[in-house]
Amino acid sequence: MIQALRGTRDILPEEVGYWQLIEQTAREILTKAVYQEIRVPIFEQTSLFERGIGEATDVVGKEMYTFTSRGGKTSITLRPEGTAGVVRSYIQNKLHAQGGVQRLWYTGAMFRYERPQAGRQRQFHQIGLELIGSDAPRADVEAIAVATEILQALGLKNLSLDINSVGRGEDRQKYKEALVAYLEPYKAELDEDSRDRLTRNPLRILDSKDRKTQEIAQDAPKIIDSLSDSSKRHFDTVLNLLTDLGIDYQIDHCLVRGLDYYTHTAFEIKSNDLGAQATVCGGGRYDGLVAELGGPDTQAIGWAMGMERLVLLLQQLTESPVNTPDFYLVSRGAVAEAQALLLSQKLRQTGFTVELDLSSSAFGKQFKRADRSGAVACLVLGDAEADNKTVNLKWLASGEQKAIAQAELLGMTEELKTRIAELRQ
Ligand code: ATP
Ligand code: MG
């Protein structure tokens, strides 16, 4: 039997309610803040990610699914994240020509060659936001606030916001020298990746997952001590505005994004209920990226949330939301079954959810299925009802029932909706 590939999984109907809840909640909150959805391709030229994420990162260095196109000329990569493609699209479609800021969001599958475990897959899904065209600290805070609002609306608890500033290129250059000078004497004790990064990308050593390296990094000089006055001001303003909004944070001096086009704010939202894969949302400012990818000098900030991790958290909190019908339609006999099919369609057209029993089996069996379906009411059509164009309406919770003309049933939409809403409470 052919099985799904390692690191991929099926999202079955019993779980999909969580996904729909996340998508719907995020869409509502993003729409209220006038973010527009953007849909970009799932594969792009490899060079987009090499330039847009950076060759010195794990994602580009070790995790990309890259292959050559059939023609044999173009190197193609399945997107490992959303920002690079959105920024490419922003530049290619000249969205900057519209002036002002672009507030964009996306959702979809991402691909990274990783070691699969709970909350870490090879095909995974993100919801992401990009706010392009503003350098204001308020933009950073708006982006963070939208993220926290989504997480709150989902009912998630035990979340914490870690934040840091990586300043501008000049600040980082100064900091890199101080950091390397501090780390050099410990070189032999660092993990292999970190030793390698000492020359290529020393900032990334700070977020090494190796225990010993983390210990050494604890006492390293802090990047905020290398910030220029204006970078420091940006950071302080962001922190003050977060406080104004009642959003708690901790400064994490080891939270960095090591590449030149990442600037100022870097942040992560973590959960205490997820074990090792604790980060549900990661983001930051990327004032240099649009220019790096060939666009005009444009400041921006964005974040991405891992949907699998949100589902894991929701599963700890609530049952999967299920879509139960308003009406379960039971029928038996050729004429009755034909009328039931028509009636189910008409009821749906007036806004009800209706499940039609297709079995033609004995009424008793159909009634059992009606109960299992979770429907609010059952509609029964037999030969007698078919003859005089009526239907038997039975409220499943109370067992109360009455015969009613089909045409009349279709005319009492509001009354039925109110009753169903009450019974669903
Ligand atoms: P991690 O440190 O967990 O590998 P990351 O820094 O690689 O995370 P980002 O690139 O910032 O993650 O992606 C944003 C979010 O996407 C993460 O916080 C996480 O919730 C989710 N995510 C990233 N990689 C995966 C994956 N392989 N499987 C599931 N979710 C993921
Ligand atoms: Mg990763």
Short mmCIF file of C-alpha atoms and ligand atoms in Angstrom, two decimals:
data_model
loop_
_atom_site.label_atom_id
_atom_site.label_comp_id
_atom_site.label_asym_id
_atom_site.label_seq_id
_atom_site.Cartn_x
_atom_site.Cartn_y
_atom_site.Cartn_z
CA MET A 1 0.00 0.00 0.00
CA ILE A 2 1.27 3.46 -0.81
CA GLN A 3 1.66 5.63 2.29
CA ALA A 4 1.95 9.38 2.70
CA LEU A 5 5.56 10.54 2.79
CA ARG A 6 7.43 10.97 6.06
CA GLY A 7 6.86 14.43 7.49
CA THR A 8 3.53 14.87 5.69
CA ARG A 9 0.12 14.03 7.07
CA ASP A 10 -3.55 13.93 6.17
CA ILE A 11 -5.86 16.37 7.89
CA LEU A 12 -8.96 14.22 8.30
CA PRO A 13 -12.54 15.48 8.76
CA GLU A 14 -12.39 14.82 12.51
CA GLU A 15 -9.54 17.36 12.78
CA VAL A 16 -10.38 19.80 10.03
CA GLY A 17 -12.77 21.77 12.29
CA TYR A 18 -9.74 23.13 14.14
CA TRP A 19 -8.14 24.26 10.90
CA GLN A 20 -11.31 25.96 9.76
CA LEU A 21 -11.64 27.67 13.12
CA ILE A 22 -8.08 29.02 12.89
CA GLU A 23 -8.54 30.19 9.31
CA GLN A 24 -11.88 31.82 10.04
CA THR A 25 -10.67 33.55 13.20
CA ALA A 26 -7.52 34.82 11.52
CA ARG A 27 -9.42 35.98 8.45
CA GLU A 28 -11.93 37.95 10.54
CA ILE A 29 -9.29 39.72 12.61
CA LEU A 30 -7.04 40.42 9.63
CA THR A 31 -9.96 41.75 7.62
CA LYS A 32 -10.97 44.11 10.42
CA ALA A 33 -7.47 45.58 10.30
CA VAL A 34 -7.84 45.81 6.48
CA TYR A 35 -5.18 43.26 5.60
CA GLN A 36 -5.78 41.78 2.14
CA GLU A 37 -5.17 38.16 1.29
CA ILE A 38 -2.49 37.44 -1.31
CA ARG A 39 -1.91 34.07 -2.97
CA VAL A 40 1.47 33.43 -4.51
CA PRO A 41 2.94 30.29 -6.11
CA ILE A 42 4.08 27.33 -4.07
CA PHE A 43 7.29 27.02 -6.07
CA GLU A 44 9.68 29.73 -7.14
CA GLN A 45 13.15 30.08 -8.57
CA THR A 46 15.67 28.80 -6.04
CA SER A 47 17.61 32.05 -6.19
CA LEU A 48 14.63 33.93 -4.70
CA PHE A 49 14.98 32.01 -1.44
CA GLU A 50 18.78 32.03 -1.51
CA ARG A 51 18.68 35.81 -1.64
CA GLY A 52 15.48 36.34 0.33
CA ILE A 53 16.21 34.07 3.29
CA GLY A 54 20.00 33.97 3.02
CA GLU A 55 22.45 31.24 2.12
CA ALA A 56 23.91 31.12 5.62
CA THR A 57 20.59 30.05 7.19
CA ASP A 58 19.57 26.48 8.04
CA VAL A 59 16.51 26.87 5.86
CA VAL A 60 18.51 27.55 2.70
CA GLY A 61 21.57 25.53 3.66
CA LYS A 62 19.87 22.31 4.73
CA GLU A 63 16.10 22.37 4.49
CA MET A 64 14.98 23.27 0.98
CA TYR A 65 13.28 20.95 -1.49
CA THR A 66 15.11 21.91 -4.65
CA PHE A 67 14.94 20.27 -8.05
CA THR A 68 15.65 21.06 -11.64
CA SER A 69 12.78 21.77 -13.97
CA ARG A 70 12.07 19.26 -16.73
CA GLY A 71 13.68 21.53 -19.27
CA GLY A 72 16.83 21.16 -17.21
CA LYS A 73 17.63 24.85 -17.02
CA THR A 74 15.81 26.34 -14.03
CA SER A 75 16.46 25.44 -10.42
CA ILE A 76 13.15 25.37 -8.59
CA THR A 77 12.38 25.25 -4.86
CA LEU A 78 9.18 24.45 -2.98
CA ARG A 79 8.61 27.49 -0.79
CA PRO A 80 10.00 27.03 2.72
CA GLU A 81 8.29 30.23 3.92
CA GLY A 82 6.01 32.97 2.63
CA THR A 83 7.80 36.29 2.87
CA ALA A 84 10.18 35.92 -0.09
CA GLY A 85 7.37 35.07 -2.51
CA VAL A 86 5.14 37.89 -1.24
CA VAL A 87 7.95 40.41 -1.58
CA ARG A 88 8.79 39.14 -5.07
CA SER A 89 5.14 39.59 -6.00
CA TYR A 90 5.06 43.07 -4.43
CA ILE A 91 7.99 44.11 -6.60
CA GLN A 92 6.94 42.30 -9.79
CA ASN A 93 3.39 43.66 -9.67
CA LYS A 94 4.56 47.11 -8.64
CA LEU A 95 2.30 47.21 -5.61
CA HIS A 96 4.53 50.04 -4.36
CA ALA A 97 3.23 52.20 -7.21
CA GLN A 98 -0.09 52.36 -5.35
CA GLY A 99 1.68 54.39 -2.66
CA GLY A 100 1.13 54.11 1.07
CA VAL A 101 1.37 50.83 2.90
CA GLN A 102 0.36 47.40 1.71
CA ARG A 103 -1.19 45.23 4.37
CA LEU A 104 -1.05 41.64 3.14
CA TRP A 105 -1.63 38.19 4.58
CA TYR A 106 -1.39 34.65 3.26
CA THR A 107 -1.95 31.08 4.30
CA GLY A 108 -0.74 27.82 2.83
CA ALA A 109 1.66 24.91 2.80
CA MET A 110 5.40 25.35 3.27
CA PHE A 111 8.11 22.73 2.77
CA ARG A 112 11.28 22.09 4.71
CA TYR A 113 13.44 19.01 4.89
CA GLU A 114 13.54 18.54 8.67
CA ARG A 115 13.45 15.72 11.18
CA PRO A 116 9.72 15.15 11.72
CA GLN A 117 8.36 15.25 15.29
CA ALA A 118 5.35 16.70 17.08
CA GLY A 119 4.85 20.22 15.71
CA ARG A 120 7.57 19.82 13.11
CA GLN A 121 6.84 18.48 9.66
CA ARG A 122 8.21 18.54 6.15
CA GLN A 123 4.99 19.86 4.72
CA PHE A 124 3.53 22.29 7.23
CA HIS A 125 1.21 25.27 7.09
CA GLN A 126 1.51 28.89 8.03
CA ILE A 127 -0.62 31.97 8.30
CA GLY A 128 1.51 35.03 7.73
CA LEU A 129 1.22 38.78 7.62
CA GLU A 130 3.37 41.35 5.82
CA LEU A 131 3.01 45.07 6.43
CA ILE A 132 5.05 46.70 3.68
CA GLY A 133 5.88 50.39 3.32
CA SER A 134 6.15 51.76 6.84
CA ASP A 135 9.14 52.29 9.11
CA ALA A 136 7.03 53.49 12.01
CA PRO A 137 7.34 51.72 15.36
CA ARG A 138 3.55 51.73 15.35
CA ALA A 139 3.66 49.34 12.38
CA ASP A 140 5.71 46.86 14.40
CA VAL A 141 3.22 47.08 17.23
CA GLU A 142 0.19 46.80 14.96
CA ALA A 143 1.63 43.61 13.46
CA ILE A 144 2.35 42.13 16.88
CA ALA A 145 -1.06 43.19 18.21
CA VAL A 146 -2.88 41.51 15.31
CA ALA A 147 -0.97 38.29 16.04
CA THR A 148 -1.80 38.38 19.74
CA GLU A 149 -5.41 39.14 18.98
CA ILE A 150 -5.71 36.07 16.76
CA LEU A 151 -4.14 33.86 19.43
CA GLN A 152 -6.39 35.32 22.10
CA ALA A 153 -9.52 34.95 20.00
CA LEU A 154 -8.64 31.27 19.64
CA GLY A 155 -8.68 31.07 23.42
CA LEU A 156 -4.99 30.17 23.75
CA LYS A 157 -3.39 30.72 27.13
CA ASN A 158 0.13 30.50 28.57
CA LEU A 159 1.65 32.45 25.71
CA SER A 160 4.60 34.76 26.04
CA LEU A 161 6.10 37.36 23.74
CA ASP A 162 9.89 37.52 23.47
CA ILE A 163 11.28 40.55 21.74
CA ASN A 164 14.63 42.05 20.81
CA SER A 165 16.11 44.60 18.45
CA VAL A 166 18.88 43.80 15.99
CA GLY A 167 19.21 47.46 14.99
CA ARG A 168 20.49 48.42 11.55
CA GLY A 169 23.39 47.10 9.47
CA GLU A 170 25.90 49.50 11.08
CA ASP A 171 24.78 48.57 14.59
CA ARG A 172 25.15 44.91 13.78
CA GLN A 173 28.59 45.33 12.24
CA LYS A 174 29.77 46.90 15.48
CA TYR A 175 28.07 44.18 17.51
CA LYS A 176 29.48 41.35 15.41
CA GLU A 177 33.00 42.44 16.24
CA ALA A 178 32.24 42.53 19.96
CA LEU A 179 30.51 39.16 19.78
CA VAL A 180 33.29 37.42 17.88
CA ALA A 181 35.87 38.87 20.25
CA TYR A 182 33.87 37.42 23.16
CA LEU A 183 33.33 34.01 21.54
CA GLU A 184 36.82 33.38 20.13
CA PRO A 185 38.27 32.11 23.45
CA TYR A 186 35.37 29.59 23.71
CA LYS A 187 35.76 28.37 20.14
CA ALA A 188 36.66 24.80 21.08
CA GLU A 189 33.57 24.50 23.30
CA LEU A 190 31.03 25.64 20.73
CA ASP A 191 28.98 23.14 18.75
CA GLU A 192 30.18 22.42 15.25
CA ASP A 193 27.58 24.57 13.46
CA SER A 194 28.38 27.50 15.71
CA ARG A 195 32.12 27.19 15.12
CA ASP A 196 31.37 27.34 11.44
CA ARG A 197 29.18 30.42 11.97
CA LEU A 198 31.89 32.29 13.83
CA THR A 199 33.17 33.56 10.52
CA ARG A 200 30.08 33.25 8.31
CA ASN A 201 27.19 34.43 10.49
CA PRO A 202 28.15 34.92 14.15
CA LEU A 203 24.78 36.37 15.24
CA ARG A 204 23.07 33.06 14.59
CA ILE A 205 25.27 31.44 17.25
CA LEU A 206 23.05 33.20 19.78
CA ASP A 207 20.07 31.05 18.86
CA SER A 208 21.93 27.78 18.72
CA LYS A 209 19.95 24.90 20.21
CA ASP A 210 23.11 23.37 21.72
CA ARG A 211 23.08 23.48 25.55
CA LYS A 212 26.78 24.36 26.02
CA THR A 213 26.69 27.03 23.33
CA GLN A 214 23.58 28.52 24.92
CA GLU A 215 25.39 28.73 28.25
CA ILE A 216 28.29 30.55 26.67
CA ALA A 217 25.92 32.88 24.80
CA GLN A 218 24.19 33.86 28.05
CA ASP A 219 27.10 36.07 29.05
CA ALA A 220 27.87 37.42 25.58
CA PRO A 221 27.68 41.18 25.01
CA LYS A 222 24.12 42.31 24.30
CA ILE A 223 23.12 43.64 20.95
CA ILE A 224 21.01 46.43 22.42
CA ASP A 225 24.21 47.89 23.88
CA SER A 226 25.50 48.32 20.33
CA LEU A 227 22.45 50.12 18.98
CA SER A 228 22.72 53.67 17.66
CA ASP A 229 20.55 56.31 19.33
CA SER A 230 17.93 56.20 16.59
CA SER A 231 17.74 52.38 16.64
CA LYS A 232 17.45 52.49 20.41
CA ARG A 233 14.66 55.02 20.08
CA HIS A 234 12.76 52.79 17.65
CA PHE A 235 13.00 49.88 20.06
CA ASP A 236 11.99 51.92 23.10
CA THR A 237 8.99 53.30 21.27
CA VAL A 238 7.89 49.80 20.27
CA LEU A 239 8.16 48.63 23.88
CA ASN A 240 6.23 51.63 25.20
CA LEU A 241 3.47 51.16 22.66
CA LEU A 242 3.19 47.48 23.56
CA THR A 243 2.78 48.48 27.19
CA ASP A 244 0.10 50.99 26.18
CA LEU A 245 -1.82 48.18 24.51
CA GLY A 246 -1.45 45.97 27.56
CA ILE A 247 0.72 43.44 25.72
CA ASP A 248 3.29 41.84 28.04
CA TYR A 249 6.77 41.03 26.75
CA GLN A 250 10.22 39.91 27.83
CA ILE A 251 13.38 41.10 26.16
CA ASP A 252 15.38 38.12 24.92
CA HIS A 253 18.90 39.26 24.13
CA CYS A 254 19.62 36.05 22.24
CA LEU A 255 16.71 36.46 19.82
CA VAL A 256 18.30 37.46 16.52
CA ARG A 257 17.91 37.22 12.81
CA GLY A 258 21.36 37.16 11.42
CA LEU A 259 20.92 38.69 7.99
CA ASP A 260 21.62 42.17 6.76
CA TYR A 261 18.10 42.95 5.64
CA TYR A 262 16.60 42.14 9.03
CA THR A 263 16.41 45.30 11.09
CA HIS A 264 15.15 46.50 14.44
CA THR A 265 12.37 44.41 15.95
CA ALA A 266 12.61 40.61 16.13
CA PHE A 267 10.00 38.69 18.10
CA GLU A 268 8.59 35.26 18.89
CA ILE A 269 5.43 34.16 20.60
CA LYS A 270 5.89 30.94 22.53
CA SER A 271 3.60 28.56 24.34
CA ASN A 272 4.31 26.70 27.56
CA ASP A 273 2.05 23.88 26.45
CA LEU A 274 3.98 22.66 23.41
CA GLY A 275 7.17 21.03 24.70
CA ALA A 276 10.20 21.38 22.49
CA GLN A 277 8.47 23.01 19.50
CA ALA A 278 7.31 25.99 21.54
CA THR A 279 7.29 28.85 19.05
CA VAL A 280 3.89 29.45 17.48
CA CYS A 281 4.69 32.76 15.80
CA GLY A 282 7.93 34.33 14.64
CA GLY A 283 8.48 37.65 12.98
CA GLY A 284 10.35 40.85 12.63
CA ARG A 285 11.24 43.89 10.64
CA TYR A 286 12.98 43.46 7.30
CA ASP A 287 13.74 46.96 6.05
CA GLY A 288 16.39 45.78 3.59
CA LEU A 289 14.62 42.86 1.91
CA VAL A 290 12.58 44.64 -0.76
CA ALA A 291 15.71 46.42 -2.02
CA GLU A 292 17.74 43.20 -1.75
CA LEU A 293 15.27 41.53 -4.11
CA GLY A 294 15.47 44.38 -6.62
CA GLY A 295 12.64 46.65 -5.49
CA PRO A 296 12.72 50.24 -4.26
CA ASP A 297 13.99 51.00 -0.78
CA THR A 298 10.97 49.92 1.31
CA GLN A 299 10.60 49.21 5.00
CA ALA A 300 8.46 46.34 6.19
CA ILE A 301 7.57 44.02 9.03
CA GLY A 302 5.95 40.60 9.07
CA TRP A 303 5.33 37.38 10.97
CA ALA A 304 4.30 33.79 10.39
CA MET A 305 2.40 31.37 12.61
CA GLY A 306 2.72 27.60 12.44
CA MET A 307 -0.76 26.18 12.07
CA GLU A 308 0.12 22.62 13.16
CA ARG A 309 1.30 24.03 16.48
CA LEU A 310 -1.91 26.04 16.87
CA VAL A 311 -3.93 22.88 16.23
CA LEU A 312 -1.92 21.01 18.88
CA LEU A 313 -2.79 23.75 21.37
CA LEU A 314 -6.47 23.85 20.42
CA GLN A 315 -6.70 20.08 20.80
CA GLN A 316 -5.68 20.49 24.44
CA LEU A 317 -8.46 23.02 24.96
CA THR A 318 -11.57 21.97 23.06
CA GLU A 319 -13.25 19.24 21.09
CA SER A 320 -12.96 19.62 17.36
CA PRO A 321 -15.78 21.84 16.14
CA VAL A 322 -18.10 19.67 14.04
CA ASN A 323 -20.60 20.68 11.45
CA THR A 324 -23.89 19.09 12.55
CA PRO A 325 -26.98 19.44 10.37
CA ASP A 326 -30.07 21.43 11.26
CA PHE A 327 -32.25 18.76 9.63
CA TYR A 328 -31.76 15.07 8.98
CA LEU A 329 -34.08 13.93 6.23
CA VAL A 330 -35.46 10.40 6.39
CA SER A 331 -37.52 8.95 3.52
CA ARG A 332 -38.73 5.62 2.15
CA GLY A 333 -40.62 4.70 -1.01
CA ALA A 334 -39.84 5.93 -4.53
CA VAL A 335 -42.12 9.00 -4.55
CA ALA A 336 -41.20 10.02 -0.99
CA GLU A 337 -37.48 9.66 -1.71
CA ALA A 338 -37.74 11.87 -4.79
CA GLN A 339 -39.68 14.50 -2.81
CA ALA A 340 -37.11 14.33 0.01
CA LEU A 341 -34.29 15.01 -2.42
CA LEU A 342 -36.10 18.08 -3.70
CA LEU A 343 -37.07 19.22 -0.21
CA SER A 344 -33.46 18.93 1.02
CA GLN A 345 -32.29 21.14 -1.81
CA LYS A 346 -34.98 23.77 -1.16
CA LEU A 347 -34.23 23.84 2.56
CA ARG A 348 -30.54 24.39 1.83
CA GLN A 349 -31.44 27.23 -0.49
CA THR A 350 -33.25 28.95 2.38
CA GLY A 351 -30.15 28.64 4.54
CA PHE A 352 -30.43 25.40 6.52
CA THR A 353 -27.87 22.62 6.71
CA VAL A 354 -29.55 19.40 5.67
CA GLU A 355 -28.32 15.81 5.57
CA LEU A 356 -30.28 13.46 3.35
CA ASP A 357 -30.35 9.77 4.25
CA LEU A 358 -29.63 7.93 1.01
CA SER A 359 -30.09 4.38 2.25
CA SER A 360 -33.77 3.51 1.57
CA SER A 361 -33.43 1.27 4.62
CA ALA A 362 -36.10 0.70 7.25
CA PHE A 363 -37.26 3.81 9.12
CA GLY A 364 -35.80 2.51 12.39
CA LYS A 365 -32.31 2.36 10.95
CA GLN A 366 -32.62 5.80 9.43
CA PHE A 367 -33.82 7.24 12.77
CA LYS A 368 -30.71 5.83 14.49
CA ARG A 369 -28.53 7.58 11.95
CA ALA A 370 -30.53 10.80 12.48
CA ASP A 371 -29.66 10.64 16.19
CA ARG A 372 -26.00 9.97 15.50
CA SER A 373 -25.79 12.86 13.03
CA GLY A 374 -26.28 15.40 15.80
CA ALA A 375 -29.12 17.04 13.84
CA VAL A 376 -31.50 19.36 15.66
CA ALA A 377 -34.57 18.00 13.91
CA CYS A 378 -35.58 15.07 11.77
CA LEU A 379 -37.90 15.31 8.77
CA VAL A 380 -39.75 12.14 7.82
CA LEU A 381 -41.31 11.40 4.46
CA GLY A 382 -43.16 8.09 3.87
CA ASP A 383 -45.81 7.06 1.34
CA ALA A 384 -48.62 8.78 3.25
CA GLU A 385 -46.73 12.10 3.53
CA ALA A 386 -45.72 11.87 -0.13
CA ASP A 387 -49.34 11.39 -1.17
CA ASN A 388 -50.53 14.61 0.47
CA LYS A 389 -47.27 16.60 0.14
CA THR A 390 -46.66 16.83 3.85
CA VAL A 391 -43.67 15.98 6.01
CA ASN A 392 -43.33 14.93 9.61
CA LEU A 393 -41.18 17.33 11.63
CA LYS A 394 -39.64 15.83 14.76
CA TRP A 395 -37.49 17.82 17.23
CA LEU A 396 -34.92 15.28 18.31
CA ALA A 397 -34.15 16.59 21.79
CA SER A 398 -37.78 16.56 23.01
CA GLY A 399 -39.32 14.03 20.65
CA GLU A 400 -42.11 16.52 19.94
CA GLN A 401 -43.46 16.08 16.41
CA LYS A 402 -46.12 17.21 14.00
CA ALA A 403 -47.18 16.82 10.38
CA ILE A 404 -46.89 19.89 8.25
CA ALA A 405 -47.36 20.73 4.55
CA GLN A 406 -44.04 20.85 2.71
CA ALA A 407 -44.88 24.25 1.24
CA GLU A 408 -45.70 25.59 4.70
CA LEU A 409 -42.40 24.29 6.10
CA LEU A 410 -40.53 26.15 3.39
CA GLY A 411 -42.42 29.32 4.31
CA MET A 412 -41.52 29.35 8.01
CA THR A 413 -37.79 29.91 7.64
CA GLU A 414 -37.40 32.60 10.32
CA GLU A 415 -39.43 30.72 12.91
CA LEU A 416 -37.44 27.54 12.31
CA LYS A 417 -34.11 29.36 12.42
CA THR A 418 -34.94 30.92 15.79
CA ARG A 419 -36.02 27.60 17.23
CA ILE A 420 -32.91 25.81 15.91
CA ALA A 421 -30.61 28.52 17.26
CA GLU A 422 -32.26 28.20 20.69
CA LEU A 423 -31.93 24.42 20.68
CA ARG A 424 -28.25 24.62 19.67
CA GLN A 425 -27.38 26.77 22.70
P1 ATP B 1 11.92 26.54 14.60
O1 ATP B 1 12.94 27.19 15.46
O2 ATP B 1 10.82 25.89 15.37
O3 ATP B 1 12.53 25.65 13.56
P2 ATP B 1 11.82 28.62 12.65
O4 ATP B 1 12.60 29.74 13.21
O5 ATP B 1 12.46 27.75 11.65
O6 ATP B 1 11.21 27.73 13.83
P3 ATP B 1 10.09 30.38 11.19
O7 ATP B 1 10.83 30.22 9.93
O8 ATP B 1 10.21 31.65 11.96
O9 ATP B 1 10.41 29.16 12.14
O10 ATP B 1 8.54 30.04 10.92
C1 ATP B 1 7.47 30.61 11.69
C2 ATP B 1 6.67 29.53 12.39
O11 ATP B 1 6.33 28.48 11.51
C3 ATP B 1 7.39 28.85 13.52
O12 ATP B 1 7.34 29.61 14.68
C4 ATP B 1 6.59 27.57 13.66
O13 ATP B 1 5.40 27.80 14.40
C5 ATP B 1 6.24 27.27 12.24
N1 ATP B 1 7.16 26.26 11.67
C6 ATP B 1 8.40 26.45 11.19
N2 ATP B 1 8.91 25.29 10.72
C7 ATP B 1 7.96 24.35 10.92
C8 ATP B 1 7.88 22.94 10.65
N3 ATP B 1 8.86 22.27 10.05
N4 ATP B 1 6.74 22.28 10.98
C9 ATP B 1 5.71 22.92 11.58
N5 ATP B 1 5.73 24.25 11.86
C10 ATP B 1 6.85 24.95 11.54
MG MG B 2 13.37 25.91 11.72
#
